[in-house]
C-alpha positions as a printed Julia matrix, in Angstrom:
318×3 Matrix{Float64}:
  12.0    13.07   -8.56
  13.66   16.26   -7.38
  12.23   17.16   -3.97
  12.88   20.92   -4.36
  10.82   21.14   -7.55
   7.9    19.34   -5.92
   7.97   21.79   -3.0
   7.61   24.74   -5.43
   4.79   23.03   -7.33
   2.9    22.15   -4.14
   3.24   25.69   -2.77
   1.92   27.28   -5.96
  -0.99   24.87   -6.25
  -1.95   25.41   -2.62
  -1.83   29.19   -3.01
  -4.04   28.99   -6.07
  -6.64   26.81   -4.34
  -6.85   29.24   -1.37
  -8.19   31.9    -3.77
 -11.41   29.87   -4.3
 -14.81   31.44   -3.46
 -18.33   30.09   -3.04
 -20.11   31.43   -6.12
 -19.74   29.9    -9.59
 -18.01   32.92  -11.17
 -15.41   33.1    -8.42
 -14.85   29.33   -8.62
 -14.13   29.73  -12.31
 -11.61   32.46  -11.49
 -10.02   30.14   -8.92
  -9.75   27.38  -11.52
  -7.99   29.8   -13.87
  -5.6    30.84  -11.12
  -4.89   27.22  -10.28
  -4.14   26.5   -13.93
  -1.83   29.5   -14.14
   0.0    28.37  -11.02
   0.38   24.92  -12.52
   1.78   26.42  -15.73
   4.29   28.51  -13.74
   5.3    25.43  -11.77
   5.67   23.48  -14.99
   7.95   26.16  -16.46
  10.0    26.17  -13.24
  10.39   22.39  -13.4
  11.35   22.48  -17.08
  14.06   25.05  -16.44
  15.7    23.03  -13.66
  18.69   20.8   -14.27
  16.68   17.77  -13.12
  13.82   18.19  -15.63
  14.89   15.08  -17.56
  14.24   12.69  -14.68
  11.96   10.01  -16.05
   9.57    9.92  -13.11
   8.69   13.65  -12.99
   4.89   13.92  -12.88
   3.22   15.78  -15.75
   1.27   19.01  -15.21
  -2.02   17.19  -15.77
  -1.16   14.55  -13.17
  -0.2    17.23  -10.67
  -3.48   19.11  -10.99
  -5.92   16.2   -11.31
  -4.62   13.58   -8.85
  -6.38   13.5    -5.5
  -4.17   13.98   -2.48
  -3.92   10.61   -0.69
  -3.97    9.85    2.99
  -0.94    8.31    4.68
  -0.14    5.15    2.76
  -0.98    1.96    4.61
  -1.05   -1.62    3.34
  -3.79   -4.16    3.99
  -2.0    -7.43    3.39
  -1.48  -10.6     5.39
   2.28  -10.14    5.72
   4.57  -12.22    7.9
   7.76  -10.87    9.51
  10.62  -10.99    7.0
  13.51  -13.39    7.36
  15.79  -11.53    4.95
  16.96   -7.94    4.56
  15.63   -5.83    1.72
  15.81   -2.29    3.14
  19.19   -0.58    3.52
  18.76    2.64    5.48
  22.28    4.06    5.39
  20.9     7.46    6.43
  19.35    6.08    9.63
  16.0     7.73    8.9
  13.47    4.94    9.47
  12.33    4.03   12.96
  12.65    0.39   13.96
   8.92   -0.12   13.46
   8.84    1.61   10.06
  11.91   -0.31    8.92
  10.25   -3.62    9.82
   7.03   -2.76    7.98
   8.87   -1.76    4.8
  11.22   -4.75    4.99
   8.34   -7.19    5.59
   6.47   -5.88    2.56
   9.56   -6.09    0.34
   9.93   -9.77    1.26
   6.22  -10.3     0.57
   6.79   -8.98   -2.97
   9.93  -11.1    -3.25
   7.95  -14.26   -2.51
   4.51  -13.56   -4.02
   5.55  -11.74   -7.2
   9.1   -13.13   -7.42
  10.39   -9.56   -7.55
  13.92   -8.86   -6.37
  12.81   -5.94   -4.22
  15.05   -3.52   -2.35
  15.13   -0.04   -0.85
  18.26    2.06   -0.4
  18.19    5.31    1.6
  21.42    7.28    1.5
  22.95   10.71    2.13
  25.81   10.04   -0.28
  25.5     8.76   -3.85
  29.3     8.87   -4.25
  29.27   11.37   -7.16
  27.26    8.91   -9.26
  24.01    9.68  -11.05
  20.94    8.33   -9.22
  20.4     5.87  -12.07
  23.93    4.52  -11.84
  23.91    4.34   -8.06
  20.61    2.41   -8.09
  21.78    0.05  -10.83
  25.07   -0.62   -9.02
  23.15   -1.34   -5.81
  20.88   -3.8    -7.64
  23.86   -5.57   -9.19
  25.51   -5.83   -5.78
  22.37   -7.21   -4.13
  21.01   -9.45   -6.89
  23.89   -9.81   -9.36
  21.77   -7.81  -11.82
  19.51  -10.81  -12.45
  15.78  -11.47  -12.38
  12.83   -9.1   -12.3
  13.68   -6.32   -9.91
  12.46   -3.16   -8.23
  14.99   -1.04   -6.33
  13.92    2.26   -4.8
  16.66    4.81   -4.19
  15.81    7.61   -1.77
  18.62   10.02   -2.4
  19.08   12.7     0.25
  22.39   13.73   -1.28
  21.24   15.42   -4.5
  17.49   15.01   -3.74
  16.87   13.04   -6.94
  15.09    9.81   -6.04
  14.97    6.96   -8.52
  13.12    3.69   -9.15
  15.3     1.08  -10.87
  13.32   -1.64  -12.7
  14.23   -4.79  -14.59
  12.36   -7.71  -16.16
   8.63   -7.87  -15.51
   8.79   -4.71  -13.39
  10.11   -2.73  -16.34
   7.41   -4.14  -18.6
   4.45   -3.94  -16.21
   4.84   -0.62  -14.36
   3.6     2.2   -16.58
   5.38    5.55  -16.7
   2.11    7.31  -15.84
   1.53    5.22  -12.71
   5.13    5.68  -11.64
   4.96    9.46  -12.16
   1.78    9.82  -10.11
   3.04    7.71   -7.21
   6.42    9.46   -7.25
   4.69   12.83   -7.06
   2.83   11.94   -3.86
   5.72    9.92   -2.42
   8.02   12.9    -2.8
   5.63   15.05   -0.81
   5.53   12.36    1.88
   9.33   12.36    2.0
   9.4    16.15    2.3
   6.97   15.92    5.24
   9.19   13.29    6.87
   6.89   10.3     6.25
   9.48    8.04    4.62
   7.6     4.85    5.44
   4.51    5.85    3.45
   6.68    6.9     0.51
   8.55    3.58    0.5
   5.38    1.49    0.73
   3.66    3.56   -1.95
   6.44    3.08   -4.48
   7.11   -0.58   -3.67
   3.42   -1.28   -4.18
   3.92   -0.55   -7.87
   5.39   -4.06   -7.93
   1.86   -5.42   -7.64
   1.3    -4.26  -11.21
   3.31   -7.31  -12.25
   1.74  -10.71  -13.02
   1.46  -13.08  -10.09
   1.87  -16.33  -12.04
   3.93  -15.51  -15.14
   7.41  -14.25  -14.29
   9.01  -13.13  -17.53
  12.52  -12.33  -16.32
  13.92  -12.46  -19.83
  11.44  -10.11  -21.52
  10.42  -12.95  -23.8
   6.69  -12.39  -24.19
   4.45   -9.53  -25.28
   1.95   -8.09  -22.82
  -0.87   -9.9   -24.64
   0.97  -13.22  -24.42
   1.62  -12.71  -20.71
  -2.06  -11.9   -20.11
  -3.08  -15.06  -21.98
  -0.64  -17.27  -20.06
  -1.62  -15.64  -16.75
  -5.27  -16.44  -17.44
  -4.41  -20.02  -18.35
  -2.35  -20.52  -15.19
  -5.02  -19.21  -12.84
  -7.94  -21.24  -14.17
  -8.72  -24.52  -12.42
  -7.9   -26.04   -9.04
  -4.13  -26.36   -9.54
  -1.97  -23.29   -8.87
   0.55  -23.07  -11.71
   3.32  -20.52  -12.25
   5.75  -19.91  -15.11
   9.33  -18.65  -14.93
  10.63  -17.5   -18.32
  14.35  -16.83  -18.38
  17.66  -17.49  -20.09
  19.93  -19.62  -17.94
  23.52  -18.52  -18.41
  24.58  -19.61  -14.92
  26.35  -22.76  -13.76
  23.18  -23.96  -12.01
  20.99  -26.53  -13.73
  17.48  -25.68  -14.83
  16.19  -28.11  -12.21
  18.07  -26.26   -9.48
  16.87  -22.84  -10.59
  13.28  -23.99  -10.98
  13.39  -25.58   -7.51
  14.75  -22.37   -5.98
  11.93  -20.31   -7.45
   9.37  -22.96   -6.51
  10.45  -22.96   -2.85
  10.42  -19.17   -2.82
   6.93  -18.86   -4.33
   5.28  -21.98   -2.88
   6.53  -22.07    0.69
   3.48  -24.2     1.55
   4.56  -26.8    -1.03
   1.28  -26.51   -2.95
   1.68  -25.57   -6.58
   3.59  -26.25   -9.78
   6.45  -24.2   -11.24
   7.3   -24.41  -14.94
  10.59  -22.99  -16.13
  11.17  -22.02  -19.74
  14.86  -21.62  -20.56
  15.43  -19.87  -23.88
  19.14  -20.68  -23.71
  18.62  -24.46  -23.97
  15.1   -24.09  -25.42
  13.71  -26.56  -22.9
  11.06  -26.67  -20.21
  11.4   -27.94  -16.63
   8.61  -28.71  -14.16
   8.96  -28.81  -10.37
   6.35  -29.63   -7.77
   6.06  -31.3    -4.37
   2.78  -32.82   -5.5
   1.98  -35.66   -7.87
   2.59  -34.93  -11.54
   0.83  -36.65  -14.5
   2.39  -39.86  -15.84
   2.27  -38.36  -19.34
   4.37  -35.33  -18.37
   7.62  -36.65  -19.89
   5.94  -37.18  -23.26
   4.33  -33.74  -23.09
   7.7   -32.16  -22.23
   9.26  -33.73  -25.33
   6.53  -32.2   -27.47
   6.82  -28.86  -25.69
  10.61  -28.83  -26.11
  10.14  -29.36  -29.85
   7.91  -26.28  -29.94
  10.44  -24.31  -27.9
  13.2   -25.38  -30.28
  11.12  -23.8   -33.05
  10.85  -20.61  -30.92
   7.15  -21.21  -30.23
   7.53  -20.53  -26.51
   3.9   -19.65  -25.91
   2.77  -22.85  -27.63
   5.24  -24.89  -25.57
   3.9   -23.48  -22.32
   0.3   -23.92  -23.42
   1.04  -27.58  -24.02
   2.35  -28.16  -20.48
  -0.08  -25.88  -18.62
  -3.07  -27.53  -20.3
  -1.81  -30.98  -19.3
  -1.11  -29.97  -15.69
  -4.56  -28.42  -15.32
  -6.03  -31.81  -16.18
C-alpha cells in the first residue's frame, strides 16, 4: 500500500470526525461529512499512480474498521534459531527484530509457511511485486507455501507476496484491512506492530493440511483438515509435486522434523508427480500400512487424491 495515500485518507477522516456534535441532528451531519471526506479520499487514491496495488483498502473498509491498538501477539513462542527478517534499512531495534523473527519461525514450524520479511530503502528499480518475488526465490528457491512481506521505503509501496496455501487462504478483504492499519503503524514509526500484524495473516492457513501444490479446493482442504484433527493421533498432510532430486521419503522427513520437533505426530506426503503417498513418523505405525498405501496409490494414480488421503488418514486414526 502507498503510504502517502493512506496519510491523506487518515487526515481527511480525522478532520471529518472532529466535526461531530452531541445531538442527533449534528451527529447525522458529522456522518455525512465523514462520508464526503471518505469519497474525496477515495477519488484521490484512484487518481494516484499506485491505485492498482492489490492490497489498497476499499472505502468501506476504511470507514468501518475500528482503529486497533498496538499489535501484540499472545503465543508461546521460543527464540528463533534461523533468520527470517532482513532489515536492510536498519529500522528495527534489536528487541523488535527478535520478536518479529521469532514469530516468523513459529509460522515456519507450525503452519509450514516459508515466512520472511524484507525492509529496504532500495528496490533496485524493480516493481514491489518483482522485488518481493525475487527475494522469495532467493530465500526459498520459489518453493512451498510462502508469505514474504516487503516494507518498501524506496517508493513507499509495500507488498505481501504469497504462494501455495497462503495465496489460497488469505482473503483479499482481510489483507486490505490489515494493510490499511499496518501502513498507519509504519507511518507512525511502529514497524514491529505492522510486521506482526501482516505476518499474522499466515494463521488463516490450515494447520494440518499443507497444500503447496494448489491441488485441493477449499472444501476439500476443510474436509481433510477436519479428518486430520479428530482423534488422539496428530496427523498432517503435505500435498506437493516433487520435481527435485530428493526422494519423497527425504522430503516428508524434512517436513516432519520441522512440524513435529517433539517427535509426536504423523506426516503424510502426497506427491502428484509420482502419484504416490509416503508416511513418516517417529512413532509406531500400523502393520497394515503397506497394504493401505498400495490401495491409496491406486486411487492417486486415478487422480482421486482426496480419496487416497482419506484411506490413509482413516487407517492411522485407528
